[in-house]
Coordinates of C-alpha atoms in Angstrom, one line a residue:
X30 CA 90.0 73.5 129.4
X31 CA 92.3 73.0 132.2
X32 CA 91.2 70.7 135.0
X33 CA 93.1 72.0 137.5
X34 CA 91.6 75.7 136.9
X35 CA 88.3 74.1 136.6
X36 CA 89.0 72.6 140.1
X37 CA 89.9 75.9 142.1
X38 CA 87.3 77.7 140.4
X39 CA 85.4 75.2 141.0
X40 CA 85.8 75.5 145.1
X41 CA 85.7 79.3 145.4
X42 CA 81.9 79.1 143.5
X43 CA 80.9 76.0 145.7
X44 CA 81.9 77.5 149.1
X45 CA 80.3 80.9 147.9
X46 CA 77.4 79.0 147.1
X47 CA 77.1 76.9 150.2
X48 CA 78.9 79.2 152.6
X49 CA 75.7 78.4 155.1
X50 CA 76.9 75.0 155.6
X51 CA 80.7 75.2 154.6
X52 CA 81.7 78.2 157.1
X53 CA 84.1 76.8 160.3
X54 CA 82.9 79.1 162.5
X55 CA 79.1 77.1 162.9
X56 CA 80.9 74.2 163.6
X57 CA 78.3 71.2 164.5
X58 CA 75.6 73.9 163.5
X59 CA 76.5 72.6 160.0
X60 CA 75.2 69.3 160.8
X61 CA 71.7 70.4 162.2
X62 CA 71.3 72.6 159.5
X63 CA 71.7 69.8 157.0
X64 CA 69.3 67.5 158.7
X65 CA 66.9 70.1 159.3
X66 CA 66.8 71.1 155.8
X67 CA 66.8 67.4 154.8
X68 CA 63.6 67.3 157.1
X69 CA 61.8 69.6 155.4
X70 CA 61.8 67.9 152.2
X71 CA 61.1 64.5 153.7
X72 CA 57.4 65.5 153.6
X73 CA 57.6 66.2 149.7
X74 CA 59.7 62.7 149.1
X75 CA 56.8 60.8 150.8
X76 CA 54.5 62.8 148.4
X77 CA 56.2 62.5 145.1
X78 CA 56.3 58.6 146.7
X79 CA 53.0 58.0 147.3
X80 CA 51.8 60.4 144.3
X81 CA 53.7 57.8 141.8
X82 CA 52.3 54.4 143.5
X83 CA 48.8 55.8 142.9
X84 CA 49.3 56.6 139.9
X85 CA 51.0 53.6 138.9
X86 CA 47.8 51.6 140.4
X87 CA 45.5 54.2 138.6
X88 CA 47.0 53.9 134.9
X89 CA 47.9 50.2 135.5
X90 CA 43.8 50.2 134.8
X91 CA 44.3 50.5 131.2
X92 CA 47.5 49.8 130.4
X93 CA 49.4 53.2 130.5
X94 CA 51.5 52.7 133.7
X95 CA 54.3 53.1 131.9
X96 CA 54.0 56.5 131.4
X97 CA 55.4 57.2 135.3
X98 CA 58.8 57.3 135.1
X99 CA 58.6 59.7 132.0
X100 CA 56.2 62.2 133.7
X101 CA 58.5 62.3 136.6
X102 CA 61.5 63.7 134.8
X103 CA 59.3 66.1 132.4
X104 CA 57.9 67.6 135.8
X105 CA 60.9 68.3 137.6
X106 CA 62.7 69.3 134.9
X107 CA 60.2 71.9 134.2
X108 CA 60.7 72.7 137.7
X109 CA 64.1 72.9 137.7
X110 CA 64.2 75.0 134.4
X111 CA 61.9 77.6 136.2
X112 CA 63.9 77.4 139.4
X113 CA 67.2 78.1 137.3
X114 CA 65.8 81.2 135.6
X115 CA 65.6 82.7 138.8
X116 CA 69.0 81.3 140.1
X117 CA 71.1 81.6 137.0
X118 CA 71.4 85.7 136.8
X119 CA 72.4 85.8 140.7
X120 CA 75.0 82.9 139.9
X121 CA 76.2 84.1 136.5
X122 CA 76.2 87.5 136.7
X123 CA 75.6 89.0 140.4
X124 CA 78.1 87.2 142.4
X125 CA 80.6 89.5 143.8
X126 CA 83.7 87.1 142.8
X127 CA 82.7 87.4 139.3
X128 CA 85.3 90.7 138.8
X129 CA 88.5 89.4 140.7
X130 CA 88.6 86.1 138.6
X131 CA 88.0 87.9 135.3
X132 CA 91.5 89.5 136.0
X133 CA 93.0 86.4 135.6
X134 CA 93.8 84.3 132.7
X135 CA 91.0 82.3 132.2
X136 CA 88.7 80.8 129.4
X137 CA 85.7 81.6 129.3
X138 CA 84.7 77.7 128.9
X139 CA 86.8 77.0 132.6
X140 CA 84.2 79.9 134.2
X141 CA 81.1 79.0 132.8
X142 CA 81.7 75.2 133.8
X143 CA 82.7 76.3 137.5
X144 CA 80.0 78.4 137.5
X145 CA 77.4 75.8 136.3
X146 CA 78.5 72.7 138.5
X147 CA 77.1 74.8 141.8
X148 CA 74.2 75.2 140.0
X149 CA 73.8 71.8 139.4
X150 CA 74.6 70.4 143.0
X151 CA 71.8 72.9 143.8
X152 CA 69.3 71.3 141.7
X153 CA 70.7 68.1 142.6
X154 CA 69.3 68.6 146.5
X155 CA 65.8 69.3 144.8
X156 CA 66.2 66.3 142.9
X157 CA 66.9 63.6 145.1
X158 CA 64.1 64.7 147.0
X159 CA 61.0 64.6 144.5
X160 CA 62.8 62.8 141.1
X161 CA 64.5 60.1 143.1
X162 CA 61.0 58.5 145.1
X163 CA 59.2 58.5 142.2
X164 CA 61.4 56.6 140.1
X165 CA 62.4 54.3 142.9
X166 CA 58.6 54.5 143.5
X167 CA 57.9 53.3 139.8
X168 CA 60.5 50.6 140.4
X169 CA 59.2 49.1 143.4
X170 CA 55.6 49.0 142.1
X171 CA 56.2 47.8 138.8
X172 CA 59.1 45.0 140.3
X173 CA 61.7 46.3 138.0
X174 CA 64.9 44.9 137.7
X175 CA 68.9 45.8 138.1
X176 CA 69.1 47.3 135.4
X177 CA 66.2 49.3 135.8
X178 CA 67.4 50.9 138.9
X179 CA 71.5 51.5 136.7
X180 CA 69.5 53.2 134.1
X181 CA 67.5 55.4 136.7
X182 CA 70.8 56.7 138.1
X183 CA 71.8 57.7 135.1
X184 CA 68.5 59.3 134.1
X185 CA 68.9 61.1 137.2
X186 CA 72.4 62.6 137.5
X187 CA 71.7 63.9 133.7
X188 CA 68.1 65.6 134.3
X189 CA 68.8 68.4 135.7
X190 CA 71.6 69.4 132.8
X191 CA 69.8 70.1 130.2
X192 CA 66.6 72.3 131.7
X193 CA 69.8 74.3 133.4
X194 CA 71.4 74.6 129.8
X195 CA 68.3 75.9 128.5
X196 CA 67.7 78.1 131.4
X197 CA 71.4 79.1 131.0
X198 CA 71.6 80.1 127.3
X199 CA 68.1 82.1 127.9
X200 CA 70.2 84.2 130.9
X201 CA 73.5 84.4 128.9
X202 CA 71.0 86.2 125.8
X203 CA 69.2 88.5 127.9
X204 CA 72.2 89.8 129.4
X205 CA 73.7 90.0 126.6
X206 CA 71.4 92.5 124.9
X207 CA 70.3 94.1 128.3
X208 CA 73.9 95.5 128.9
X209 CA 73.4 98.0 125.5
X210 CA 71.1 99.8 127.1
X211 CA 72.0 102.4 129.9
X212 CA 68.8 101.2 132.6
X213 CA 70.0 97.8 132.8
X214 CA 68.0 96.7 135.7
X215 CA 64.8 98.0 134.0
X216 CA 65.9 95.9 131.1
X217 CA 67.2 92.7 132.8
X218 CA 63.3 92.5 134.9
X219 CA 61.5 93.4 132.0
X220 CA 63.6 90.9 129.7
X221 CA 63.0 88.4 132.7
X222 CA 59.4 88.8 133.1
X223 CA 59.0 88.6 129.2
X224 CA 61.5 85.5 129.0
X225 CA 59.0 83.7 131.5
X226 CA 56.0 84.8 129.6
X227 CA 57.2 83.2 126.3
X228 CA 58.8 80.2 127.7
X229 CA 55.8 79.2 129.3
X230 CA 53.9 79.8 126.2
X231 CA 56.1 78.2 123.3
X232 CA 56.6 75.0 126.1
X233 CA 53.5 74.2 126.3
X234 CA 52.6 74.9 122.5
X235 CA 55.7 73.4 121.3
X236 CA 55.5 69.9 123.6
X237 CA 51.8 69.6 122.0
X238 CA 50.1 70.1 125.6
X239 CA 47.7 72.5 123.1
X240 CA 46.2 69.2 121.3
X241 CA 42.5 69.0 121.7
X242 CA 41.3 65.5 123.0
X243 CA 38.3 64.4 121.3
X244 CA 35.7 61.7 122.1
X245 CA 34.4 59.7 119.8
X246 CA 30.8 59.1 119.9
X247 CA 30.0 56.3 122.6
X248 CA 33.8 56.4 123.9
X249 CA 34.1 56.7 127.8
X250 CA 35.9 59.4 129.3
X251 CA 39.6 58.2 130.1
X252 CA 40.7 60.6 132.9
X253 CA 44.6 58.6 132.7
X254 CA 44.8 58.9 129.3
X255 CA 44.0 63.1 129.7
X256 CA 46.5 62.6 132.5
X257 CA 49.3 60.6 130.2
X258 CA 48.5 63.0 127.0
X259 CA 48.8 66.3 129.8
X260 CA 52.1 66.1 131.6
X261 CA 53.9 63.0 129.8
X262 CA 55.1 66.1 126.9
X263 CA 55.9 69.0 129.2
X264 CA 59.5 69.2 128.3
X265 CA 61.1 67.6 125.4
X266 CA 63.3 64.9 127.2
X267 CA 60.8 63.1 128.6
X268 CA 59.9 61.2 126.3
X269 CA 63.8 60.0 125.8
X270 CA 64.0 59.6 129.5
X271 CA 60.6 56.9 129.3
X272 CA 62.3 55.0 126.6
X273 CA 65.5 54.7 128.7
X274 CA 63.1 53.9 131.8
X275 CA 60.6 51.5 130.3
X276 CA 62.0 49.8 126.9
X277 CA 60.6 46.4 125.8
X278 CA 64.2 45.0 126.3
X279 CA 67.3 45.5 127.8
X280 CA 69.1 46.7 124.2
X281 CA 66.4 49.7 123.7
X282 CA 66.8 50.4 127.6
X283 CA 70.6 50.6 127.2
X284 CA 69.9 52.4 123.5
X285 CA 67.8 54.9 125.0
X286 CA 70.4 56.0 128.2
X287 CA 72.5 56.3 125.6
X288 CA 70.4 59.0 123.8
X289 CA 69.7 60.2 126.4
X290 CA 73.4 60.9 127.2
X291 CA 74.7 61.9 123.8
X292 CA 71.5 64.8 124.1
X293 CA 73.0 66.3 127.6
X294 CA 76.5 65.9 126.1
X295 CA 75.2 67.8 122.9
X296 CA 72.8 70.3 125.4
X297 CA 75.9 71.3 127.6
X298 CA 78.5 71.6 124.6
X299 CA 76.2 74.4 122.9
X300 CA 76.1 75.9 126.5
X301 CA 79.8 76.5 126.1
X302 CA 79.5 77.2 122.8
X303 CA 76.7 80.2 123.4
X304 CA 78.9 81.3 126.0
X305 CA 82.1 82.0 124.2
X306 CA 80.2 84.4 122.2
X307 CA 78.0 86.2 125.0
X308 CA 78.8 85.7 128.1
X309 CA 82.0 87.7 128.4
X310 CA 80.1 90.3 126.7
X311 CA 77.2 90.6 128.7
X312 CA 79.6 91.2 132.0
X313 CA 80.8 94.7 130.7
X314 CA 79.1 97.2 132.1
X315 CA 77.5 95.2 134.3
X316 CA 77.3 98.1 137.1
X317 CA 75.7 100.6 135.0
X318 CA 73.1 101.9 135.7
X319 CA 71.2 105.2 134.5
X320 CA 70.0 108.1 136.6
X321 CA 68.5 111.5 135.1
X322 CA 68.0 115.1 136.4
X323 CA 64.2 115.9 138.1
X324 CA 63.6 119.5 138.5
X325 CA 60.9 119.1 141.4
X326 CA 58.8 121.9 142.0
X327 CA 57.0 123.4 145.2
X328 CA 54.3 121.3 145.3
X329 CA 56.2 118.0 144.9
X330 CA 58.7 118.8 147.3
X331 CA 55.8 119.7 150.0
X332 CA 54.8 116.5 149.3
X333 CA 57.9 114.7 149.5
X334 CA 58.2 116.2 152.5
X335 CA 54.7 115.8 154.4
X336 CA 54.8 113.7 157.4
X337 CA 53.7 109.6 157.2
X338 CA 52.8 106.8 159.3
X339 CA 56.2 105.4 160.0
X340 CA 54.7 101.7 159.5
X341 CA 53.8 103.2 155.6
X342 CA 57.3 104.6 155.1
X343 CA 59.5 101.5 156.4
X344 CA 57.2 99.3 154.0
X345 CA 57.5 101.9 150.9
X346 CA 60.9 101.8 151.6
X347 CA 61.6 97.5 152.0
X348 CA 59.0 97.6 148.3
X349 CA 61.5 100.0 146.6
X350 CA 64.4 97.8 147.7
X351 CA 62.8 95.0 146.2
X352 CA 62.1 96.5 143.1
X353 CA 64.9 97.9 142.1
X354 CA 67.6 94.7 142.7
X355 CA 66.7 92.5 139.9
X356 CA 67.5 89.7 142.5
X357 CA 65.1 90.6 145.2
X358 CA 62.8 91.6 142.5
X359 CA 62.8 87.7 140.8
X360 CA 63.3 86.0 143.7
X361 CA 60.4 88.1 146.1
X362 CA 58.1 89.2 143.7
X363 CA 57.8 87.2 140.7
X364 CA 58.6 83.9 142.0
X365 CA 55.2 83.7 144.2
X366 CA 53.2 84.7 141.0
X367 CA 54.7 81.8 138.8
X368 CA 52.6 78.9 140.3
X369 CA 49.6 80.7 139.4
X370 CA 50.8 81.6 136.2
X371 CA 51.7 77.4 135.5
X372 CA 48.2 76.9 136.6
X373 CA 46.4 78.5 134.2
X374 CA 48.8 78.4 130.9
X375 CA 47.7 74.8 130.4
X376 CA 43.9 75.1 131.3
X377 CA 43.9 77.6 128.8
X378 CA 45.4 75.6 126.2
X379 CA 43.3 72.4 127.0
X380 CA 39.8 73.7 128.1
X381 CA 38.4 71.0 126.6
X382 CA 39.9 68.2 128.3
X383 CA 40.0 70.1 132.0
X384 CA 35.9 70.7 131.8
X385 CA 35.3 67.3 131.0
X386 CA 37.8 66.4 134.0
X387 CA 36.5 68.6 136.3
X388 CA 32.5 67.5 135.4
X389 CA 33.4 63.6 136.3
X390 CA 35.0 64.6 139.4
X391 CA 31.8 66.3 140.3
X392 CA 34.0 69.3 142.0
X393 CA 31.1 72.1 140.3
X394 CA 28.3 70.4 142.4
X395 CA 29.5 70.9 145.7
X396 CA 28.6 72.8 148.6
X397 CA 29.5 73.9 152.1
X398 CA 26.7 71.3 153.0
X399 CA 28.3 68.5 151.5
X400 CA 30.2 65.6 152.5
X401 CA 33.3 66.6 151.2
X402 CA 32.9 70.2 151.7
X403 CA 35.9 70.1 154.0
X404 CA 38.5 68.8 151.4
X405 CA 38.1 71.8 149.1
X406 CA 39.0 74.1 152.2
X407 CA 42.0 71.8 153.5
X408 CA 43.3 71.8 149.1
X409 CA 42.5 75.2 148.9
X410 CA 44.2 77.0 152.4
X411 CA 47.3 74.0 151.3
X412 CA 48.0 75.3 148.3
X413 CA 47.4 78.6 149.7
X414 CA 49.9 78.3 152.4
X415 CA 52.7 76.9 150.1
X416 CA 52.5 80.1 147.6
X417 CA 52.6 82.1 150.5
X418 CA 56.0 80.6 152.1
X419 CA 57.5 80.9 148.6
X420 CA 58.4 84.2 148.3
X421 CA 60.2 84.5 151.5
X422 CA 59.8 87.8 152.0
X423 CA 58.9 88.3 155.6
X424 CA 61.4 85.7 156.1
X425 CA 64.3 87.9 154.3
X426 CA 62.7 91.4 155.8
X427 CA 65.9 92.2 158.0
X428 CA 68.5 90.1 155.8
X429 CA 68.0 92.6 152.7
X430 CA 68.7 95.3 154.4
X431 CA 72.0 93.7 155.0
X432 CA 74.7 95.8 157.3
X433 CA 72.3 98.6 157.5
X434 CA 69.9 96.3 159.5
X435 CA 71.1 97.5 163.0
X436 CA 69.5 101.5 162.1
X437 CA 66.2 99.7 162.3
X438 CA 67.3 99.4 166.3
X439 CA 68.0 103.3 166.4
X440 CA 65.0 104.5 164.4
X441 CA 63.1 106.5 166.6
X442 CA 59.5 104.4 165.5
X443 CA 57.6 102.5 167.8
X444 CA 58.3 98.7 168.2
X445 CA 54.2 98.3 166.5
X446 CA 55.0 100.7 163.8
X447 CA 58.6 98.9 163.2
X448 CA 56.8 95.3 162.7
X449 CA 53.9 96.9 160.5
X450 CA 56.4 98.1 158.3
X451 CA 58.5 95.2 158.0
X452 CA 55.4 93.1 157.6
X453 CA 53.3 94.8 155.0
X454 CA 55.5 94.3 151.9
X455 CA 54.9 90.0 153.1
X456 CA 51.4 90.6 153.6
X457 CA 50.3 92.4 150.3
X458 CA 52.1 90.1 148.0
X459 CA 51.5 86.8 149.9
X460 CA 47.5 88.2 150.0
X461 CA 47.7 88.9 146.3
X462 CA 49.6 85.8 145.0
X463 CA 47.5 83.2 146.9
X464 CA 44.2 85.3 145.8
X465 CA 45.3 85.0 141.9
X466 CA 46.2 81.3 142.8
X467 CA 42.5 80.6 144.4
X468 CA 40.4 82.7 141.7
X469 CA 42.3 80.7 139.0
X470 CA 40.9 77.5 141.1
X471 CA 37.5 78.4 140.8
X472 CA 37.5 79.5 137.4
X473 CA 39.0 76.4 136.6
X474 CA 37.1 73.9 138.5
X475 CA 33.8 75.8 138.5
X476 CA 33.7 75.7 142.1
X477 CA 30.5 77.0 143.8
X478 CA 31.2 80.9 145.3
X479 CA 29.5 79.7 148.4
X480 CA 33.0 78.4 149.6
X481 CA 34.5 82.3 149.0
X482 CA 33.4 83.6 152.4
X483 CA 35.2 80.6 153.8
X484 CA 38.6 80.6 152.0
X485 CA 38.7 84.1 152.2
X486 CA 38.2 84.7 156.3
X487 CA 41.2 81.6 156.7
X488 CA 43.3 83.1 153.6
X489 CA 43.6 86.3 155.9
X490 CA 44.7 84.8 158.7
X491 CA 47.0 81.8 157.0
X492 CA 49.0 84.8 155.4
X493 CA 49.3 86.5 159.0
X494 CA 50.4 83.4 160.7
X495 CA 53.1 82.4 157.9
X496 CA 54.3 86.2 157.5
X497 CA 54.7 86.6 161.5
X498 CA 56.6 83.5 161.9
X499 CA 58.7 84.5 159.1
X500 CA 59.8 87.7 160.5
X501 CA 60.0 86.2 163.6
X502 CA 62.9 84.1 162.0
X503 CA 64.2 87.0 160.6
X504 CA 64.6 89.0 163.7
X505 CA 65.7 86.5 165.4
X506 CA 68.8 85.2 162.9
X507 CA 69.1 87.5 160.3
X508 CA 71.6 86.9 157.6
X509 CA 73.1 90.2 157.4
X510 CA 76.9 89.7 156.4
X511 CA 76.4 89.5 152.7
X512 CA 78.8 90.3 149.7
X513 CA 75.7 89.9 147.2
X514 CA 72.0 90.2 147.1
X515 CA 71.2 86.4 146.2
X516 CA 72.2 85.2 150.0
X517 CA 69.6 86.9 151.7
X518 CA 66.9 85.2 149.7
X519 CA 68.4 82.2 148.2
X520 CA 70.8 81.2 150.8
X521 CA 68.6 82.3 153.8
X522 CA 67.9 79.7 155.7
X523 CA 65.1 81.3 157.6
X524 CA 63.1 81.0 154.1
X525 CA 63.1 77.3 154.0
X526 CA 61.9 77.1 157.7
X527 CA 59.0 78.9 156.9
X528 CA 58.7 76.7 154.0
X529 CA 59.3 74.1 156.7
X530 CA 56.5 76.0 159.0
X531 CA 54.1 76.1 156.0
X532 CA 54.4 72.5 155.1
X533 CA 53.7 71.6 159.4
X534 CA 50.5 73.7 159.0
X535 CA 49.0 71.9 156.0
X536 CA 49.8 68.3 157.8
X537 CA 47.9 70.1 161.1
X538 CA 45.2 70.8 158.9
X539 CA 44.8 67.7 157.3
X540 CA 44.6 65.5 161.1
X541 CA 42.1 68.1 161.8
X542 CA 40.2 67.2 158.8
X543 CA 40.5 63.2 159.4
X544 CA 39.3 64.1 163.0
X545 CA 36.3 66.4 161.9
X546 CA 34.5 65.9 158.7
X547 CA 32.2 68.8 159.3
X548 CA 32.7 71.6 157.3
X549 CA 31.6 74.2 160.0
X550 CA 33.0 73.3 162.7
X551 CA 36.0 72.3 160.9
X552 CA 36.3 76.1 159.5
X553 CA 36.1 77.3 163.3
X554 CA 38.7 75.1 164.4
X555 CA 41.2 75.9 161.8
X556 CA 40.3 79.4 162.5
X557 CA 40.5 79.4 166.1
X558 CA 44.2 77.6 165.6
X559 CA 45.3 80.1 163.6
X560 CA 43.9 83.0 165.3
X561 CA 45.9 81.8 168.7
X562 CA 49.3 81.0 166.4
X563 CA 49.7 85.0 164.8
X564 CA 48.2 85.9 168.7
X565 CA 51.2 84.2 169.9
X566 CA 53.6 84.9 167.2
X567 CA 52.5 89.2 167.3
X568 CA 53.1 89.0 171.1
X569 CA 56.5 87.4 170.5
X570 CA 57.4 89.9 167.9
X571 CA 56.4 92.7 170.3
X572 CA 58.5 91.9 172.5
X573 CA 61.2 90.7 171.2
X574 CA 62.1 92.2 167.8
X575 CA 64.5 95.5 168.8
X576 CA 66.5 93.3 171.4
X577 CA 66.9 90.8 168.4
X578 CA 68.2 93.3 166.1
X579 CA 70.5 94.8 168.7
X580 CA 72.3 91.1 169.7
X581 CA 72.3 90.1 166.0

């Protein structure tokens, strides 16, 4: 491997990764982007800080506080290997300077590695927002030393390899087998959806998160130690990573960096190894795709060609967009469903410990009339909210259609039918997603269905607000010059301002709730506020959205 291939490789996948804050022509905009995107994470820093000093407190009880720093890293990198699966196929395989630089001589071991350290830097950004508190967190609660904090930066720059190797060696074998077949976007979302399925399975089954927890007769119920036994073996370097953290002495801190080291090393090398043999293979034929003759008959062309409502047609034709780009389709679709998905996998496997969590918490016992009533509406329209702003789909509704965007201008639709249309696809999967996410709550918790009415009647209108700010984005600053489908979604920066927007609406919610404590009123009020937001945002919209596409 050459270094000075690897270096210019290198900078063509950076600034096609980054080209939102590497392009000349924003000039100080780059700046204000950066800080505004470092703002929106600052909310989720103080989280994963203040998450890790209560649990430190809480497990310093009985003696398991060291089990912190080791939950940290299994969490995000289960995280990042999730976030990866959906970033790898874009980076690997869909990036349109993939084809020029295959023409030249280079190995494949130079590509993959130029290819891989974007990635990395990506996850990096994630990192330093949510792995980085909690370990400093640890460190400050627990008075940790010097070499505690060398160790941790060490733990840290190598976390994010080895869930992206795995990710990586996943991505290179589905592609690999997907490009025999001649519907290879059929196969590459089916092999995707599949690949998620069984990974989630075989992690949690393999790490031993399946493991009953038993009480003995007399034995008091130890909600850490169903905590410690729950997350501390979600992925396999965990472990590793709490040795390294939280030895006895300095020589079995040093030994288990060290380890900890030699397993990236070892992780990345069989990256390299896997891709010599597949990856090469798994670009040829990369654009085909399969198309067969349909002999449509008198009745199916009089209805193909009956009139519609315009609003119906514009969304049916967004959804079909979406579904047939395995990018759009990952990043849109499926990604919103995964939280859920997480949710449940592990209640499933440990139904015995959850019920006997849930029944000291009490959470089956409550009612709209009780005290804290109004927490399970602020946790339940939060976590709502978040799903919702995940997919990004209202957020990306002018971006995907890339340079064809400016038709939407000259389409002879009426500006209410025009934002319908572009709305509905955000609306029916945000609805659905944050539904599945709410009814796996309640199953799980055994939370009274007297709180439905509620959550339901604010889930409406929390969708509506988030989805009409979104496309307000959109409309606004679309990102429409595009070479490849991943920088609409993944690149957009309106998505992460309505991530941004999502994550201002929970903190509104929660001052409401320190102000009022009453569950009625405090439904009314939260509905009220967000009645007057999409009010505001629709007659924005309204009158603002054809002018917006014309000057973008």
């Amino acid at each position: 491997m050459k270094l000075a291939k690897l270096k210019a490789l290198t900078k063509v996948a950076v600034r096609n990764m980054f080209s939102e804050f590497l392009s000349k022509k924003t000039g100080r905009l780059r700046v204000g982007l950066l800080i505004l995107l470092a703002v929106c994470f600052l909310p989720i820093a103080f989280l994963a800080w203040q998450f890790c000093a209560v649990l430190y407190q809480s497990l310093a009880v009985v003696g398991a506080q060291q089990a912190v720093p080791a939950m940290a890293v299994g969490v995000v990198s289960l995280v990042i290997f999730f976030l990866s699966l959906l970033m790898l196929p874009g980076n690997l395989y869909y990036s349109k300077d993939i084809k020029p630089i295959l023409a030249y001589p280079v190995k494949c071991a130079e590509l993959l590695s130029s290819r891989f350290i974007p990635a990395l830097l990506y996850e990096y950004m994630f990192s330093v927002f949510v792995l980085a508190p909690a370990l400093v967190s640890f460190g400050v609660s627990s008075g940790a030393g010097v070499l505690y904090y060398a160790v941790a930066v060490v733990v840290f720059l190598f976390t994010p390899i080895l869930p992206l190797v795995m990710s990586g060696i996943l991505v290179m074998l589905m592609m690999r087998f997907t490009s025999l077949f001649r519907n290879r976007d059929l196969l590459t979302k089916v092999g995707s959806l599949l690949l998620l399925a069984a990974v989630l399975f075989l992690n949690f089954k393999i790490s031993g998160s399946g493991e009953s927890f038993v009480l003995e007769p007399g034995q008091a119920l130890n909600i850490a130690e169903i905590v410690t036994l729950s997350v501390n073996r979600i992925f396999f370097t965990a472990p590793i990573a709490g040795l390294a953290l939280t030895g006895n002495s300095a020589l079995s801190m040093l030994g288990g960096a060290l380890l900890f080291l030699a397993v990236s090393a070892a992780g990345y090398a069989l990256f390299l190894l896997c891709g010599e043999k597949l990856y090469r293979a798994g670009l040829l034929g990369l654009d085909n795709t399969s198309a067969k003759r349909v002999k449509i008959e008198a009745g199916a062309l009089r209805r193909l060609s009956n009139r519609q409502n315009p609003a119906v047609a514009i969304a049916k034709k967004d959804f079909k967009i979406m579904l047939r780009s395995p990018v759009f389709f990952m990043n849109n679709l499926i990604s919103c469903f995964l939280i859920p998905i997480i949710l449940l996998i592990p209640v499933l496997l440990q139904r015995n410990e959850m019920s006997l969590l849930f029944a000291q918490l009490g959470l089956s016992s409550l009612t709209p009339d009780s005290s804290a009533a109004s927490t399970v509406l602020m946790a339940g329209l939060g976590l709502a909210a978040f799903i919702i702003a995940t997919n990004g789909i209202s957020a990306s509704a002018i971006s995907r259609d890339g340079s064809n965007y400016i038709y939407n201008h000259f389409v002879p639709v009426k500006t209410g039918h025009l934002i319908l249309g572009k709305l509905l696809p955000g609306l029916v999967v945000s609805f659905l997603s944050a539904l599945l996410t709410l009814v796996v709550a309640f199953a799980v918790t055994g939370l009274s269905l007297a709180f439905a009415p509620y959550l339901l009647a604010d889930l409406i209108l929390i969708v509506l607000c988030i989805n009409l700010f979104g496309l307000c984005l959109d409309s606004r600053y679309p990102k429409v010059d595009w070479q490849e489908e991943a920088k609409a979604v993944k690149q957009n920066f309106n998505v992460m301002l309505e991530l941004l927007a999502s994550i201002v609406l929970i903190a509104a919610a929660v001052l409401l709730y320190v102000w009022v404590r009453n569950f009625y009123l405090y439904f009314g009020l939260l509905s009220a506020v967000l009645i007057v937001l999409s009010a505001l945002l629709t007659l924005y919209l309204c009158r603002t959205i054809k002018k917006n596409l014309l000057r973008a």
